[in-house]
Short mmCIF file of C-alpha atoms in Angstrom, two decimals:
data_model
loop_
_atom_site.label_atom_id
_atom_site.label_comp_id
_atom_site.label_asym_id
_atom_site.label_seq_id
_atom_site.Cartn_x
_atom_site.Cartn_y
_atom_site.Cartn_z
CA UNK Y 243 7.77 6.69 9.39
CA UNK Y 244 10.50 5.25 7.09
CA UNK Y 245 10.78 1.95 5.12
CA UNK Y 246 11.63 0.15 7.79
CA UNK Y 247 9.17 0.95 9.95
CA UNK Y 248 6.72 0.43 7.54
CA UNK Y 249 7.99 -2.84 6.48
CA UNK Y 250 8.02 -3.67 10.63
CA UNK Y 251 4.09 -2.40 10.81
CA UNK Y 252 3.60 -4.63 7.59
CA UNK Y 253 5.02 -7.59 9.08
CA UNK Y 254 3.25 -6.79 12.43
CA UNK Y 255 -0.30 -6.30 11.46
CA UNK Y 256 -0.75 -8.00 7.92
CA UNK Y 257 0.52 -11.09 7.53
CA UNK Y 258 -1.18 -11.37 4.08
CA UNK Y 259 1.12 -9.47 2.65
CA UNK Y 260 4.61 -11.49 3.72
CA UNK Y 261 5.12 -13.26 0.52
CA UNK Y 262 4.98 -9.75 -1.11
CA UNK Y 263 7.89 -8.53 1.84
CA UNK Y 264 10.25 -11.63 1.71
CA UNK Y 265 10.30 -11.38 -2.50
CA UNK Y 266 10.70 -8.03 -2.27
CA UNK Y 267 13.48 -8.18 -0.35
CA UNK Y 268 15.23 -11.00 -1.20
CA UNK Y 269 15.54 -8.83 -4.98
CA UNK Y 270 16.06 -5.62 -3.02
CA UNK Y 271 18.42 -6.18 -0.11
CA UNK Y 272 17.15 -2.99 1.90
CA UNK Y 273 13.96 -2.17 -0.05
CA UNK Y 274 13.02 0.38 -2.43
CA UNK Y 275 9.74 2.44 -1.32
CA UNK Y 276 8.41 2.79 -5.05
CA UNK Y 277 8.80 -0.96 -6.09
CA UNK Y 278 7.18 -1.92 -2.70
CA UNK Y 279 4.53 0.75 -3.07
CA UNK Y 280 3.18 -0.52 -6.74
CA UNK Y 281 3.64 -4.48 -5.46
CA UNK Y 282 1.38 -3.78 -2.03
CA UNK Y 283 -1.02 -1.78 -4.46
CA UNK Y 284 -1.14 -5.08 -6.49
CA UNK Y 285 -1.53 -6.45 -3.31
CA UNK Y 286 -4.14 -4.86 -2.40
CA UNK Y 287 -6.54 -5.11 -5.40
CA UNK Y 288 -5.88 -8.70 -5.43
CA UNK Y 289 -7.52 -8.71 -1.54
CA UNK Y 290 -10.44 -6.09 -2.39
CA UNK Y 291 -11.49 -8.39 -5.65
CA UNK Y 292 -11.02 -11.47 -3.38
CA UNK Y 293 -13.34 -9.87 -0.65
CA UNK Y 294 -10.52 -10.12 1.85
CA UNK Y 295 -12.07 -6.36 3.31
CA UNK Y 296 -10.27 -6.91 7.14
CA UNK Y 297 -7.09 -8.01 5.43
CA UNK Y 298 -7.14 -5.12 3.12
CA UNK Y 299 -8.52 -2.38 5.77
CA UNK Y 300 -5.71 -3.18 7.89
CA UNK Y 301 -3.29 -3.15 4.52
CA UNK Y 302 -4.21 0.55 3.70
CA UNK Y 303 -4.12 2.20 7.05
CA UNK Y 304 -0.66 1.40 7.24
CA UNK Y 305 -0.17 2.81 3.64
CA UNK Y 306 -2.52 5.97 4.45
CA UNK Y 307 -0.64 6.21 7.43
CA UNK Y 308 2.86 6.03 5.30
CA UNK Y 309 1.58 9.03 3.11
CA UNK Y 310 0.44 11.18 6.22
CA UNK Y 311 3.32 10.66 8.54
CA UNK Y 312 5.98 9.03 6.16
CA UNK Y 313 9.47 10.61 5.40
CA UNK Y 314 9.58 12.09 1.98
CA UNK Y 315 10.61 9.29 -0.13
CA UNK Y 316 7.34 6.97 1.42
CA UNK Y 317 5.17 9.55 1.18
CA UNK Y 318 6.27 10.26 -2.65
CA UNK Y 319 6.22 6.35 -3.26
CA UNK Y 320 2.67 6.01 -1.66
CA UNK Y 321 1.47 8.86 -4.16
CA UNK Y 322 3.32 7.87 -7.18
CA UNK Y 323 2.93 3.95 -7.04
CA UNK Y 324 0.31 3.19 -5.31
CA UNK Y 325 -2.37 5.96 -6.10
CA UNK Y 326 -1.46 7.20 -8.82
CA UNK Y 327 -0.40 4.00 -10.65
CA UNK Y 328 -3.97 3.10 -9.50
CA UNK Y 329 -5.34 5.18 -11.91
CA UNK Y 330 -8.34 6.38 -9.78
CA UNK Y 331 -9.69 8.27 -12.27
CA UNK Y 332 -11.00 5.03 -14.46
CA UNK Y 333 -14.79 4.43 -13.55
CA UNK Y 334 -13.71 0.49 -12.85
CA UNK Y 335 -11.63 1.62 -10.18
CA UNK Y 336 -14.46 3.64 -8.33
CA UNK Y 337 -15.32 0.30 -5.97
CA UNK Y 338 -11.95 0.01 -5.30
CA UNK Y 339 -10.98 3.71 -4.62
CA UNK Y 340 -13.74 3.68 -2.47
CA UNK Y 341 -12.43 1.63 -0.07
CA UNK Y 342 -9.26 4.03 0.39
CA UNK Y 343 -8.97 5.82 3.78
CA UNK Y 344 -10.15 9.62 3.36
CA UNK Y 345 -6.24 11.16 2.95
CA UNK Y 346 -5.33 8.54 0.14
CA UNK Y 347 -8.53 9.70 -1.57
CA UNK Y 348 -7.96 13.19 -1.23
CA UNK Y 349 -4.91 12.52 -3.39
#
């Protein structure tokens, strides 16, 4: 998987996270994995603390899926921006950790 295919799964399967794709884009013509990883992380805490758990399920599978089977740039972004910048570590974040698939948490 590369950027665009993720950005293509994005657009296919979570449509809750468009606004995030079309700003992102319309700054970076092209993308950038890292900026998009730590805005669908944002993302994505702003669905778990809304209780938005199908939107959000379907959110990180692509992103797990981006780390497993992603080229080396996604895979480094998905670490770097999204988990790490996650800070997993921090007790508050245990509920939302928790909802990670198994290889993000193994991270």
């Amino acid at each position: 998987m590369n950027l665009e295919e993720l950005v293509d799964e994005l657009r296919r399967d979570v449509p809750e996270v468009h606004g995030v794709l079309r700003a992102h884009l319309a700054a970076l013509p092209g993308g950038d994995e890292f900026v998009l990883m730590g805005l669908l992380r944002e993302r994505a805490l702003g669905l778990f603390e809304d209780g938005r758990t199908g939107a959000l399920h379907r959110l990180l599978e692509i992103v797990d899926e981006a780390l497993a089977d992603g080229d080396d740039e996604l895979a480094d972004a998905v670490s770097g921006d999204f988990i790490a910048a996650a800070q997993p570590w921090k007790p508050e974040m245990d509920d939302f950790v928790a909802t990670w698939p198994v290889q993000m948490r193994a991270q």
